[in-house]
């Protein structure tokens, strides 16, 4: 029994290592606003099932960034998925972009992050969810790191949690 459990954990850790060993980013010029809007469309049905509205406060002008479009799309999907899971009942997820700063903020009206967990959120295998595996935010961290982005995730006040991504200004 203990041998099987240990063996299963070893297999899981090998698979986890494969997940976080990302391919080198295939960078191209991307319109950040267009990428965010595509993710909004992709996640709209899931949001509707939870009675969560997406609010678009994206800049009226394109924000061109250099990055791997597929990897950044995965980052945004993970951020939205986590935001949706944090909202109990109805709520909102607000997308705000600032062209001059090349910054994207995703704000949710969920329950927020307790201070005791905030320092562990991006640690491998750490999860605040009952069935969570602790891979999503680790993947987000790795992708953003290799894209040269700075980021933060924090609860500003009850009902206001911000995930901020600062893209390189080139």
Coordinates of C-alpha atoms in Angstrom, one line a residue, residues 28-154:
X28 CA 5.4 37.4 -32.1
X29 CA 3.7 40.8 -32.0
X30 CA 0.2 40.4 -30.4
X31 CA -2.6 42.8 -29.8
X32 CA -3.2 42.2 -26.1
X33 CA -6.8 43.6 -26.2
X34 CA -7.7 41.2 -29.1
X35 CA -6.2 38.3 -27.1
X36 CA -8.2 39.2 -24.0
X37 CA -11.4 39.5 -26.0
X38 CA -10.8 36.1 -27.6
X39 CA -10.5 34.5 -24.1
X40 CA -13.6 36.4 -23.0
X41 CA -15.6 34.8 -25.9
X42 CA -14.0 31.4 -25.0
X43 CA -15.0 31.5 -21.4
X44 CA -18.4 33.3 -21.7
X45 CA -20.5 30.1 -21.5
X46 CA -18.7 29.0 -18.3
X47 CA -19.2 32.4 -16.8
X48 CA -22.8 32.5 -17.8
X49 CA -23.4 29.2 -16.0
X50 CA -22.1 30.8 -12.8
X51 CA -24.0 34.0 -13.3
X52 CA -20.7 35.9 -13.7
X53 CA -20.5 38.9 -16.1
X54 CA -17.4 39.9 -17.9
X55 CA -16.8 43.6 -18.1
X56 CA -14.6 45.0 -20.8
X57 CA -12.6 48.1 -19.8
X58 CA -10.0 47.4 -22.5
X59 CA -8.4 50.4 -24.2
X60 CA -10.0 51.5 -27.4
X61 CA -6.6 51.3 -29.2
X62 CA -4.5 48.2 -29.7
X63 CA -1.8 47.4 -27.2
X64 CA 1.0 45.6 -29.0
X65 CA 3.1 43.3 -27.0
X66 CA 5.8 40.7 -27.8
X67 CA 4.9 37.2 -26.6
X68 CA 3.9 33.7 -27.3
X69 CA 0.2 33.9 -28.1
X70 CA -0.7 30.3 -27.1
X71 CA 1.1 30.5 -23.8
X72 CA -0.4 33.9 -22.9
X73 CA -3.8 32.6 -23.9
X74 CA -3.3 29.8 -21.4
X75 CA -2.3 32.3 -18.7
X76 CA -5.5 34.3 -19.3
X77 CA -7.7 31.1 -19.3
X78 CA -6.1 30.0 -16.0
X79 CA -6.6 33.5 -14.4
X80 CA -10.3 33.6 -15.6
X81 CA -10.9 30.0 -14.4
X82 CA -9.5 30.8 -10.9
X83 CA -11.5 34.1 -10.8
X84 CA -14.7 32.2 -11.7
X85 CA -14.0 29.6 -9.0
X86 CA -13.5 32.3 -6.4
X87 CA -16.9 33.9 -7.1
X88 CA -19.7 32.4 -5.0
X89 CA -23.1 33.2 -6.6
X90 CA -23.2 36.0 -9.2
X91 CA -20.4 38.4 -9.7
X92 CA -18.1 40.2 -12.2
X93 CA -14.7 39.8 -13.8
X94 CA -13.4 43.1 -15.1
X95 CA -10.6 43.4 -17.7
X96 CA -8.8 46.7 -17.8
X97 CA -5.8 47.5 -20.0
X98 CA -3.6 50.5 -20.0
X99 CA -1.8 51.2 -23.3
X100 CA 1.0 53.5 -22.1
X101 CA 2.0 51.1 -19.3
X102 CA 1.3 47.9 -21.3
X103 CA -0.6 46.6 -18.3
X104 CA -3.5 44.3 -17.9
X105 CA -5.6 44.0 -14.7
X106 CA -8.1 41.3 -14.2
X107 CA -10.4 42.1 -11.2
X108 CA -12.8 39.6 -9.7
X109 CA -15.5 40.1 -7.1
X110 CA -14.8 36.7 -5.5
X111 CA -14.1 35.8 -1.9
X112 CA -10.5 36.9 -2.1
X113 CA -7.2 35.5 -0.9
X114 CA -6.4 35.2 2.8
X115 CA -3.1 36.6 3.9
X116 CA -2.0 33.2 5.2
X117 CA -2.2 31.8 1.7
X118 CA -1.0 34.7 -0.4
X119 CA 2.7 33.9 -0.2
X120 CA 2.1 30.3 -1.2
X121 CA -0.2 30.7 -4.2
X122 CA 2.5 30.3 -6.9
X123 CA 4.2 27.3 -5.2
X124 CA 4.0 24.0 -6.9
X125 CA 1.4 21.6 -5.6
X126 CA -0.2 24.3 -3.3
X127 CA -3.9 24.8 -3.7
X128 CA -6.7 26.4 -1.7
X129 CA -9.2 24.3 -3.6
X130 CA -10.5 21.0 -2.2
X131 CA -9.8 19.2 -5.5
X132 CA -7.0 21.5 -6.6
X133 CA -3.6 20.1 -7.7
X134 CA -1.6 23.4 -7.4
X135 CA -0.5 23.4 -11.0
X136 CA -2.5 26.3 -12.6
X137 CA -0.8 29.3 -10.9
X138 CA 2.6 27.6 -11.1
X139 CA 2.1 27.3 -14.8
X140 CA 1.0 31.0 -15.0
X141 CA 4.1 32.0 -13.1
X142 CA 6.4 30.0 -15.3
X143 CA 4.9 31.3 -18.5
X144 CA 4.9 35.0 -17.4
X145 CA 8.5 34.7 -16.1
X146 CA 9.7 33.3 -19.5
X147 CA 7.7 36.0 -21.3
X148 CA 9.6 38.7 -19.3
X149 CA 6.5 39.9 -17.5
X150 CA 6.0 41.1 -13.9
X151 CA 2.8 40.2 -12.2
X152 CA 1.0 40.3 -8.9
X153 CA -2.1 38.7 -7.4
X154 CA -3.7 40.3 -4.3

